[in-house]
PDB file of C-alpha atoms in Angstrom:
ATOM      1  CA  UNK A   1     -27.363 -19.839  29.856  1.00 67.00           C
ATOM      2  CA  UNK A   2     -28.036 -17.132  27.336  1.00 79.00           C
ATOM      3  CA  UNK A   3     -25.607 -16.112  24.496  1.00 79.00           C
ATOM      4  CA  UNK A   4     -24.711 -13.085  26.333  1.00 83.00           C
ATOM      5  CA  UNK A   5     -23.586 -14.752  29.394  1.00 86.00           C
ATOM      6  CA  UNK A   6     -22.024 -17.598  27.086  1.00 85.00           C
ATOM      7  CA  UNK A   7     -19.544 -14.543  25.707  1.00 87.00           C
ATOM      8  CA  UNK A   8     -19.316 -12.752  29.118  1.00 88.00           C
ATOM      9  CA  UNK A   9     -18.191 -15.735  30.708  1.00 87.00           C
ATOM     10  CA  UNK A  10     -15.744 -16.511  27.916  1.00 85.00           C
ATOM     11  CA  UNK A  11     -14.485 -13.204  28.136  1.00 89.00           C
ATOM     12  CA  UNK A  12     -13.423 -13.207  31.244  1.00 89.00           C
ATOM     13  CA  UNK A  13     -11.822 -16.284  30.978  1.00 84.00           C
ATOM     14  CA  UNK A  14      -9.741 -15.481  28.114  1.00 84.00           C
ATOM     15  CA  UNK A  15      -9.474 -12.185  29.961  1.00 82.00           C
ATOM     16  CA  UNK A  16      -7.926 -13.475  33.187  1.00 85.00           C
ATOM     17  CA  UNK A  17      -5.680 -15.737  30.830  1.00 80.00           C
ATOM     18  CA  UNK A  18      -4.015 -12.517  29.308  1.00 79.00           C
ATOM     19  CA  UNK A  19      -3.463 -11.359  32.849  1.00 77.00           C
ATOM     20  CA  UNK A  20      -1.760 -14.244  33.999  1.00 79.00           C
ATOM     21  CA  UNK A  21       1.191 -14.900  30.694  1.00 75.00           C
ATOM     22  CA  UNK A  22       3.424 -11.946  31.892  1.00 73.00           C
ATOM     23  CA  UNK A  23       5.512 -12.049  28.930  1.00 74.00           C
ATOM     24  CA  UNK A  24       1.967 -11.644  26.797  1.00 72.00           C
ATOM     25  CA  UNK A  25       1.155  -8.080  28.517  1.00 75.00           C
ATOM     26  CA  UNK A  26       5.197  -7.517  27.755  1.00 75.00           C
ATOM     27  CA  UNK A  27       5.070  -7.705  24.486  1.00 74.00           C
ATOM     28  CA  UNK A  28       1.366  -5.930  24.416  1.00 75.00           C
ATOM     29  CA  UNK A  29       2.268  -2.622  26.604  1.00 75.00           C
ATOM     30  CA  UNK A  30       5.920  -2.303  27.057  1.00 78.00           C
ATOM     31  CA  UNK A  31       7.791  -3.495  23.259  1.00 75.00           C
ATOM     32  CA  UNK A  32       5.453  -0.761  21.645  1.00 76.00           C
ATOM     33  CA  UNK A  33       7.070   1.748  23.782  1.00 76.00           C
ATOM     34  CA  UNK A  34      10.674   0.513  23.118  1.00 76.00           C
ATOM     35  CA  UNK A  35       9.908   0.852  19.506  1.00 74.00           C
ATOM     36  CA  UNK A  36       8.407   4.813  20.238  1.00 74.00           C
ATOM     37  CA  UNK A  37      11.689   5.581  22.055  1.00 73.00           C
ATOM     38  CA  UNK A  38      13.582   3.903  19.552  1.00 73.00           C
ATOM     39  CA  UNK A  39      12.720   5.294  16.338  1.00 70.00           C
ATOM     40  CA  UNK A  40      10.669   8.895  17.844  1.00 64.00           C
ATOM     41  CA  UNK A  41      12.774   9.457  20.049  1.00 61.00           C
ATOM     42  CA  UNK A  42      16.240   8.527  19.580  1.00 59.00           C
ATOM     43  CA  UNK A  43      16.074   8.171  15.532  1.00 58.00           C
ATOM     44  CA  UNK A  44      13.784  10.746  15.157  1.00 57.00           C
ATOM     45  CA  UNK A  45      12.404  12.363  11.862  1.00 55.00           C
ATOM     46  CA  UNK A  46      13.858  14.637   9.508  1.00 56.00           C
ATOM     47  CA  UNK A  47      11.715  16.694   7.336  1.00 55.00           C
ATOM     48  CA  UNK A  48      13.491  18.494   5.693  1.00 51.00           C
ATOM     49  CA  UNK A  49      15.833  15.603   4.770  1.00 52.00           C
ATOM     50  CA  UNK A  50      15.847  12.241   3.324  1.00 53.00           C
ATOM     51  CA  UNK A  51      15.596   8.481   3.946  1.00 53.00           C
ATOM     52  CA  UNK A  52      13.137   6.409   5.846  1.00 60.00           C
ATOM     53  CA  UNK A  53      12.068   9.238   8.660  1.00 63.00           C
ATOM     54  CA  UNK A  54      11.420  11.878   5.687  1.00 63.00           C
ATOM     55  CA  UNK A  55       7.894  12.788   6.653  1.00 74.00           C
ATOM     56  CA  UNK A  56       6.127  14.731   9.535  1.00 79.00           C
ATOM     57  CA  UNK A  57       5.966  12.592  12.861  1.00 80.00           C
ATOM     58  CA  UNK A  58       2.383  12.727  12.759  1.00 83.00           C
ATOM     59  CA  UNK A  59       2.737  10.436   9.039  1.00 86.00           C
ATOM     60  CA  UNK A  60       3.899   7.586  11.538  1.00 85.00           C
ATOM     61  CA  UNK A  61       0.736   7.845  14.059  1.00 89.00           C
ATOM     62  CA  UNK A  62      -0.410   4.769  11.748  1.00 91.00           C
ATOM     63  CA  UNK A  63       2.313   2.486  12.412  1.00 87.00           C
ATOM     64  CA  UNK A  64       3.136   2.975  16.177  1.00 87.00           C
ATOM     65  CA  UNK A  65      -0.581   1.909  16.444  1.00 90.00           C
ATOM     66  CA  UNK A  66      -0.373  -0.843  14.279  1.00 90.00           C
ATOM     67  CA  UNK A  67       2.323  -2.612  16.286  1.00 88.00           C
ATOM     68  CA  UNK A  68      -0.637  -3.669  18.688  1.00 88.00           C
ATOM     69  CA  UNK A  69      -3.189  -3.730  16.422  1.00 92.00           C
ATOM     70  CA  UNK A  70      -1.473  -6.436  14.584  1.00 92.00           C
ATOM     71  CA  UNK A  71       0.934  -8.496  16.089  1.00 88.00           C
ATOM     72  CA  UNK A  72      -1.111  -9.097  19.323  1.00 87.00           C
ATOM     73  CA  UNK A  73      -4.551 -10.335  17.651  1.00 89.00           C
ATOM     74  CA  UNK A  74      -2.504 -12.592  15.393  1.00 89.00           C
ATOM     75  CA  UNK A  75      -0.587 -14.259  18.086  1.00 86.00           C
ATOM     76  CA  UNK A  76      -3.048 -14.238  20.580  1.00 87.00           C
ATOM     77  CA  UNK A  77      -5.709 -15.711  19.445  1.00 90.00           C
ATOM     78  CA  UNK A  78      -3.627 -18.395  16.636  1.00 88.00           C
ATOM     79  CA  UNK A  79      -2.058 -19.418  20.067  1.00 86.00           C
ATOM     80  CA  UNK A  80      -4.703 -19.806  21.882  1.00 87.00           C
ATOM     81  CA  UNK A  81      -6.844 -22.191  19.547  1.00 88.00           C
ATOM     82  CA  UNK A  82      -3.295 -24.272  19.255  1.00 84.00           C
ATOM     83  CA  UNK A  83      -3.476 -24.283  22.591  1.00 83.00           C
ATOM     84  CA  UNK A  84      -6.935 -25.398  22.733  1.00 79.00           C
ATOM     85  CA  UNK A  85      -6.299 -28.149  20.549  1.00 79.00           C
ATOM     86  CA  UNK A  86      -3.036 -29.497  22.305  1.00 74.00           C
ATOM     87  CA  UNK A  87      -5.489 -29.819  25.446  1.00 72.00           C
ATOM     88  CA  UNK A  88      -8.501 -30.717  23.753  1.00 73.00           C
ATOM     89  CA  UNK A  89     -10.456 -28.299  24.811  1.00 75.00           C
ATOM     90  CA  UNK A  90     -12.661 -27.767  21.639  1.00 74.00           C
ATOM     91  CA  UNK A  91     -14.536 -31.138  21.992  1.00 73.00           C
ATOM     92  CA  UNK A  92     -15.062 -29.990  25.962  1.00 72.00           C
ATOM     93  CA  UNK A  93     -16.307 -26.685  24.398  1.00 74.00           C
ATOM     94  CA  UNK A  94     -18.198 -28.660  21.814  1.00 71.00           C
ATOM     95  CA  UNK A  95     -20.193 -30.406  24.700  1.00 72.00           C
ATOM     96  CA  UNK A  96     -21.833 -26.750  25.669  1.00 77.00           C
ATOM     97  CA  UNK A  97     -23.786 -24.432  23.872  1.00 79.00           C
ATOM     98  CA  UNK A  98     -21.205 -21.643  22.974  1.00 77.00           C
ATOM     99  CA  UNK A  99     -21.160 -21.785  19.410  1.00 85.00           C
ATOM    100  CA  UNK A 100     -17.609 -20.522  16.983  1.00 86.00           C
ATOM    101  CA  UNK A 101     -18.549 -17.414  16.636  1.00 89.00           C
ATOM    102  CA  UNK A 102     -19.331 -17.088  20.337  1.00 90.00           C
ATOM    103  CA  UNK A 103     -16.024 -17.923  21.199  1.00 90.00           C
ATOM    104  CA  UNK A 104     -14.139 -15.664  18.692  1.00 93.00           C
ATOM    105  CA  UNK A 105     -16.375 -12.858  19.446  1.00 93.00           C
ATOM    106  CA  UNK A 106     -15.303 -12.889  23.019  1.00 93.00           C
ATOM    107  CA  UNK A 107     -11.470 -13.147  22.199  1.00 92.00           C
ATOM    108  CA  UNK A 108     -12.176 -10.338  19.901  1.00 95.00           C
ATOM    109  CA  UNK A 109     -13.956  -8.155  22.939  1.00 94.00           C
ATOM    110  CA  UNK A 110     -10.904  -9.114  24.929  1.00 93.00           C
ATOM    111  CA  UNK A 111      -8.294  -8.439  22.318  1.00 92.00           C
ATOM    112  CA  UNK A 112     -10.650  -4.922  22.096  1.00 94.00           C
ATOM    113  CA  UNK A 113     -10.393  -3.742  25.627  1.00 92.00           C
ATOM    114  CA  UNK A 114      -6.279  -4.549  25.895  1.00 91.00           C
ATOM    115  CA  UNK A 115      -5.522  -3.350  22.384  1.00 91.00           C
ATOM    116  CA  UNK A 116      -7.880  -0.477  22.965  1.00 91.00           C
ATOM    117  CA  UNK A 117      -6.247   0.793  26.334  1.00 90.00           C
ATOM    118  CA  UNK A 118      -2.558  -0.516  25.056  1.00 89.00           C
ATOM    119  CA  UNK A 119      -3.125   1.745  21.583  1.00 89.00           C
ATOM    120  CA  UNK A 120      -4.406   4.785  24.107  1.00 90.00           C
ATOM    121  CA  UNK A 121      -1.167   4.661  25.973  1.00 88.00           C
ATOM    122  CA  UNK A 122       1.014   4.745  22.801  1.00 87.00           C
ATOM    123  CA  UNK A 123      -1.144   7.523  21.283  1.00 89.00           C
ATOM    124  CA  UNK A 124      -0.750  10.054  24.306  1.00 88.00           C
ATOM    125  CA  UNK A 125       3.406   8.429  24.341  1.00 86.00           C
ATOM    126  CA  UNK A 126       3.819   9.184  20.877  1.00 85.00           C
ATOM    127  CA  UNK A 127       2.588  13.039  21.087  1.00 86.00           C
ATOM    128  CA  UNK A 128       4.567  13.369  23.918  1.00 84.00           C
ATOM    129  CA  UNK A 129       7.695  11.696  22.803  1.00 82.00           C
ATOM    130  CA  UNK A 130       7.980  12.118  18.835  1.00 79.00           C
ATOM    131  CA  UNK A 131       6.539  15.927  18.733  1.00 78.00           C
ATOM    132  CA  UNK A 132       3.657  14.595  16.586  1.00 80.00           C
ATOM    133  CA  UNK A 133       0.525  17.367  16.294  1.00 84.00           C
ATOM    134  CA  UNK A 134      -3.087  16.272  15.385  1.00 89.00           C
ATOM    135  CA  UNK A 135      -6.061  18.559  15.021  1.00 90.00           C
ATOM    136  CA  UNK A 136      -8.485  17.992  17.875  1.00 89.00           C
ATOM    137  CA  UNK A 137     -12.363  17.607  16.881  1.00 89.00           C
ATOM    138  CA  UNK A 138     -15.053  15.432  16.011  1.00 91.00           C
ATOM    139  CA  UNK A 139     -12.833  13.325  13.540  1.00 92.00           C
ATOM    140  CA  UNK A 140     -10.168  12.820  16.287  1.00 92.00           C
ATOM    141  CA  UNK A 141     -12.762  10.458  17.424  1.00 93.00           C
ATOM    142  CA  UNK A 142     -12.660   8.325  14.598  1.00 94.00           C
ATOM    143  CA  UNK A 143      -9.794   6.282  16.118  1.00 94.00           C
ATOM    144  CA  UNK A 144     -11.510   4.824  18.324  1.00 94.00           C
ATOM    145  CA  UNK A 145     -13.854   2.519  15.671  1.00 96.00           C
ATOM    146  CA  UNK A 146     -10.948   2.453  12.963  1.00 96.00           C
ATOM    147  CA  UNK A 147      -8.709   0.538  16.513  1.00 95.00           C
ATOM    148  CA  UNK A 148     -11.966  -1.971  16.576  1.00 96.00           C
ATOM    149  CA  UNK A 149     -12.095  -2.869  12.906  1.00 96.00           C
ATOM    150  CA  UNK A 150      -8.563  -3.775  12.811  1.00 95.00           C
ATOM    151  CA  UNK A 151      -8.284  -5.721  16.036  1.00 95.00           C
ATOM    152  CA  UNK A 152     -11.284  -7.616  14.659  1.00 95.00           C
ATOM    153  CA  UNK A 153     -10.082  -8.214  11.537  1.00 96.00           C
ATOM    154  CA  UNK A 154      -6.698  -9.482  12.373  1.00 95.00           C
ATOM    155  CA  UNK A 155      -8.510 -11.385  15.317  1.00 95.00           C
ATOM    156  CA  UNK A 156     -10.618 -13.052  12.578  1.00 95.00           C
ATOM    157  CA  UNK A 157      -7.161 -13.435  10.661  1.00 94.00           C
ATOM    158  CA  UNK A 158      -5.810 -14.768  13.850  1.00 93.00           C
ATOM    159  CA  UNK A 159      -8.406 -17.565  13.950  1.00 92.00           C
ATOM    160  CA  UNK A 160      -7.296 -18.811  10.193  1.00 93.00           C
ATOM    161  CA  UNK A 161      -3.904 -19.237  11.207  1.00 92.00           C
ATOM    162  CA  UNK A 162      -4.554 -20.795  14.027  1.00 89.00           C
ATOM    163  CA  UNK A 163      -6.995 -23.446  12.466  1.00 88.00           C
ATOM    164  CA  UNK A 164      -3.633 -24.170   9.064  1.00 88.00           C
ATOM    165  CA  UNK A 165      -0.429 -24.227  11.546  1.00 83.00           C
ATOM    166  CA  UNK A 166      -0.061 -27.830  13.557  1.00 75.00           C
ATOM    167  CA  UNK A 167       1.194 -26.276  16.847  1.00 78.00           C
ATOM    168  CA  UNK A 168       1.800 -23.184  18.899  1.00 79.00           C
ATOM    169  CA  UNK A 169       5.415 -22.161  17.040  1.00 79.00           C
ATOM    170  CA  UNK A 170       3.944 -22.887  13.773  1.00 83.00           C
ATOM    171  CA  UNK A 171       1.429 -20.114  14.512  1.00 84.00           C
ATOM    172  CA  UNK A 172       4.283 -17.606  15.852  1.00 84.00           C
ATOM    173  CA  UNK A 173       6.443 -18.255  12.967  1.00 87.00           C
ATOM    174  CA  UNK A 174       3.629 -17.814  10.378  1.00 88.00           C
ATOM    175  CA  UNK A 175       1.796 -14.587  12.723  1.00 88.00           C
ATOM    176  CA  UNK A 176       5.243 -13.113  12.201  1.00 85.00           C
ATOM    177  CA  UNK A 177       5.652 -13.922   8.827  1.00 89.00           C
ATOM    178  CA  UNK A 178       2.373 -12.400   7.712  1.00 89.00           C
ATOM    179  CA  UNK A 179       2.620  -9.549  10.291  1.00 88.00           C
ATOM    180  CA  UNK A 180       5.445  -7.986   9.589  1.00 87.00           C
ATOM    181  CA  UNK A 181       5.355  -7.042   5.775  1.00 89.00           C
ATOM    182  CA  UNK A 182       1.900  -6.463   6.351  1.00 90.00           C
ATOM    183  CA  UNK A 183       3.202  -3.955   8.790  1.00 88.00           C
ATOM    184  CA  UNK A 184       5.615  -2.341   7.096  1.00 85.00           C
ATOM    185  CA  UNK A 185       4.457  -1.937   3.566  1.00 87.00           C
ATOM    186  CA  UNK A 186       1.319  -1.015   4.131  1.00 91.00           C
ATOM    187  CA  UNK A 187       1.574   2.857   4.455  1.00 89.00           C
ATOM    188  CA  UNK A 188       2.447   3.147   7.801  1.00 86.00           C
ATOM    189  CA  UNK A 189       6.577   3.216   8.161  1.00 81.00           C
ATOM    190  CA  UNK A 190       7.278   3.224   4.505  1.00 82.00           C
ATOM    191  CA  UNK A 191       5.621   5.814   2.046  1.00 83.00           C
ATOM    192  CA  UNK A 192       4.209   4.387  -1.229  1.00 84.00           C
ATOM    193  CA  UNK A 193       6.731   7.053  -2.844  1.00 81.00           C
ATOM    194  CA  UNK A 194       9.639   4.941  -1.868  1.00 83.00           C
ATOM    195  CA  UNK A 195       8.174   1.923  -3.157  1.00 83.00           C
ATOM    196  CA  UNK A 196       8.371   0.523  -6.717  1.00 87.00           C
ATOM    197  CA  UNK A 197       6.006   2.056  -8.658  1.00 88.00           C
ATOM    198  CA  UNK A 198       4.870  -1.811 -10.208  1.00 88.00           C
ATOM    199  CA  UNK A 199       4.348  -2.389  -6.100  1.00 87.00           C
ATOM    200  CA  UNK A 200       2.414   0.911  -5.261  1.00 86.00           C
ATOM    201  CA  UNK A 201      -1.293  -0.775  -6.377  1.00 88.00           C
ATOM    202  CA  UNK A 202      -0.384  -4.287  -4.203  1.00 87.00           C
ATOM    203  CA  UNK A 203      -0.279  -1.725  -0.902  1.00 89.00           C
ATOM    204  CA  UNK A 204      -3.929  -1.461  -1.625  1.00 89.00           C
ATOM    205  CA  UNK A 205      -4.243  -4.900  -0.939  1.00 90.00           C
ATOM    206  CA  UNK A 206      -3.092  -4.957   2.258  1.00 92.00           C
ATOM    207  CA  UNK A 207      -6.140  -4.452   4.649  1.00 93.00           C
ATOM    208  CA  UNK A 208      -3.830  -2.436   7.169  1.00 94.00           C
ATOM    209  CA  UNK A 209      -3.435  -0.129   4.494  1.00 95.00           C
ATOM    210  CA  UNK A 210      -6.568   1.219   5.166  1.00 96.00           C
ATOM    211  CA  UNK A 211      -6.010   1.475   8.401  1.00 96.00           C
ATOM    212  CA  UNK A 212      -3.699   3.664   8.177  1.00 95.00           C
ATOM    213  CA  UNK A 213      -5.331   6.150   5.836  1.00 95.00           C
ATOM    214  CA  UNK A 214      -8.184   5.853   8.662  1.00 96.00           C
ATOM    215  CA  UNK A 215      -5.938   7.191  11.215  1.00 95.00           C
ATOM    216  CA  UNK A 216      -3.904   9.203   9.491  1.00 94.00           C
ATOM    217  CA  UNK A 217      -6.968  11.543   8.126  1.00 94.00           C
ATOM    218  CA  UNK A 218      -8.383  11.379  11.678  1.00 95.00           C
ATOM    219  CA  UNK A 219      -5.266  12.772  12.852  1.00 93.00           C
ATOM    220  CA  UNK A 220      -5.452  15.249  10.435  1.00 92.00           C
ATOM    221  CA  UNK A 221      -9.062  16.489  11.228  1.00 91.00           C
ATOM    222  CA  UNK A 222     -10.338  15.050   7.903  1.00 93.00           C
ATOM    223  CA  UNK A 223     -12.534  12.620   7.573  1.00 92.00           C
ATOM    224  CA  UNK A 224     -12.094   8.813   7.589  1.00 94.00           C
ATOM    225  CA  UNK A 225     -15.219   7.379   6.662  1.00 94.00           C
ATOM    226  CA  UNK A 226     -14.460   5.722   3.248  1.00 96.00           C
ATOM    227  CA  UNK A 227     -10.962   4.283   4.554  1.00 95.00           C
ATOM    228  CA  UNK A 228     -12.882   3.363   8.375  1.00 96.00           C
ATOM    229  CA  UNK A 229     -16.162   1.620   5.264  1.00 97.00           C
ATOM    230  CA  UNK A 230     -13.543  -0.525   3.740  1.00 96.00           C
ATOM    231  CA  UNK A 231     -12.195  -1.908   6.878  1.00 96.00           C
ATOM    232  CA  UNK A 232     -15.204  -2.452   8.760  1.00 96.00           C
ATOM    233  CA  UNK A 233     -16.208  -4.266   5.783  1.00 97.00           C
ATOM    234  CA  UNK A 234     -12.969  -6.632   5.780  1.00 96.00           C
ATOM    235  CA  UNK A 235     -13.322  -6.964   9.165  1.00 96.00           C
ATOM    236  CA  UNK A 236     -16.516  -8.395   9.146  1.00 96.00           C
ATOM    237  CA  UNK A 237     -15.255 -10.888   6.075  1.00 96.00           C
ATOM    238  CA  UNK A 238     -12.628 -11.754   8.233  1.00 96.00           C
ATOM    239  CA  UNK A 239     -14.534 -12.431  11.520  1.00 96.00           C
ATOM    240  CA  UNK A 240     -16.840 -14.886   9.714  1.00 95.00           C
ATOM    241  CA  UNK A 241     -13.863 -16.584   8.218  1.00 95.00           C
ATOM    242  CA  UNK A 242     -12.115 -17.288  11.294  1.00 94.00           C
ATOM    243  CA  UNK A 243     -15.131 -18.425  13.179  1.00 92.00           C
ATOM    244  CA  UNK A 244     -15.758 -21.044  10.543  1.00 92.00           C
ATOM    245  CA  UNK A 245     -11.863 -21.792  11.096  1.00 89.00           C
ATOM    246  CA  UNK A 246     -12.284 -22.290  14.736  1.00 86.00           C
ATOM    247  CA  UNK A 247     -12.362 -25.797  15.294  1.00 82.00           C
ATOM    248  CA  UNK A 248     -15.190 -27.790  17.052  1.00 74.00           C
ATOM    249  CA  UNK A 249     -13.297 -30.663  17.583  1.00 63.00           C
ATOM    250  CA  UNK A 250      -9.719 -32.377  17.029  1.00 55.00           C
TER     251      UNK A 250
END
């Protein structure tokens, strides 16, 4: 079998594995859009006022996105290699030729195509429902590569935490615990004005951070190479960290 049927084959697996844990497309399509109407649509923002919801609703394009483009490569694929390894399914795997990086790559492909639809629906939702404006042109398009690198990276991110936590709530309870600061301070809900200023550099840490940027100037009709660089980048780091994390046997 050649590598590309190795990963095809493994992506539809994993693929018709998604389809089948209900509460998994849930929390994918539908608690994204309770969060839209929540805070776009029933908190709203206010300009010319203060607090929290200060800026223009296009500022918070960024983290709308980001609640798919985190939380659901995280838990996804951390579960799935605790899963793996409560069945013992890596030392069947490790009896065929699909290699680590084979395997994440396909989780990553299918984690691409949901998040990738998923974040297209909540785009479209957001204009509709928040009143947001972006400038339609070439750099619109950006969104599309900047939605890759992330789901990669925190795929690849994914993959370490599911290699360090001993089961499958260890992995939700430490997806969560990295996910959500990561979300929130990372320039998507919060601006780095409201922050500490001793704080304001860590942000830059934060590899979300430049997500946001990413879309944000893409939104904006500027462009988002340097931010969209810096992530790819990561990503890649990331991806070949969490394929050496993903276990050939237990």
């Amino acid at each position: 079998m050649s590598r590309r049927r190795r990963i095809a084959a493994t992506f539809v697996a994993a693929l018709d594995s998604f389809v089948r844990r209900k509460t998994a497309v849930f929390f994918t399509f539908f608690f994204p859009v309770l969060l839209i109407l929540i805070f776009g649509a029933l908190v709203g923002t206010r300009p010319t006022g203060g607090g929290l919801f200060a800026r223009d609703p296009a500022y918070y394009i960024p983290g709308y996105l980001a609640v798919v483009v985190v939380f659901t490569p995280l838990s996804r694929v951390g579960s799935t290699i605790a899963r793996h390894r409560d069945g013992n399914r890596f030392e069947k795997l490790a009896t065929t030729p699909l290699r680590r990086w084979e395997w994440l790559a396909a989780h990553t492909l299918v984690n691409v195509a949901i998040i990738g639809l998923a974040g297209a629906l909540l785009f479209v939702l957001v204009l509709a429902v928040t009143g947001a404006s972006v400038v339609v042109g070439a750099n619109l398009l950006t969104l599309a590569p900047l939605v890759v690198g992330g789901v990669a990276l925190f795929c690849g991110l994914g993959a370490i935490i599911g290699r360090i936590a001993d089961s499958q709530d260890g992995v939700i309870a430490a997806s969560n615990s990295v996910a959500l600061p990561v979300w929130v301070l990372s320039e998507t809900f919060v601006p780095p004005s409201m922050l500490p200023v001793w704080f304001r550099p860590v942000t830059a840490l934060s590899p979300l951070t430049y997500f946001s940027r990413g879309v944000r100037a893409a939104a904006a009709g500027e462009s988002a190479a340097v931010p969209l660089a810096v992530l790819v980048a990561l990503a890649v780091g990331f991806f070949v960290v969490g394929a050496v994390a993903v276990p050939t046997t237990e």
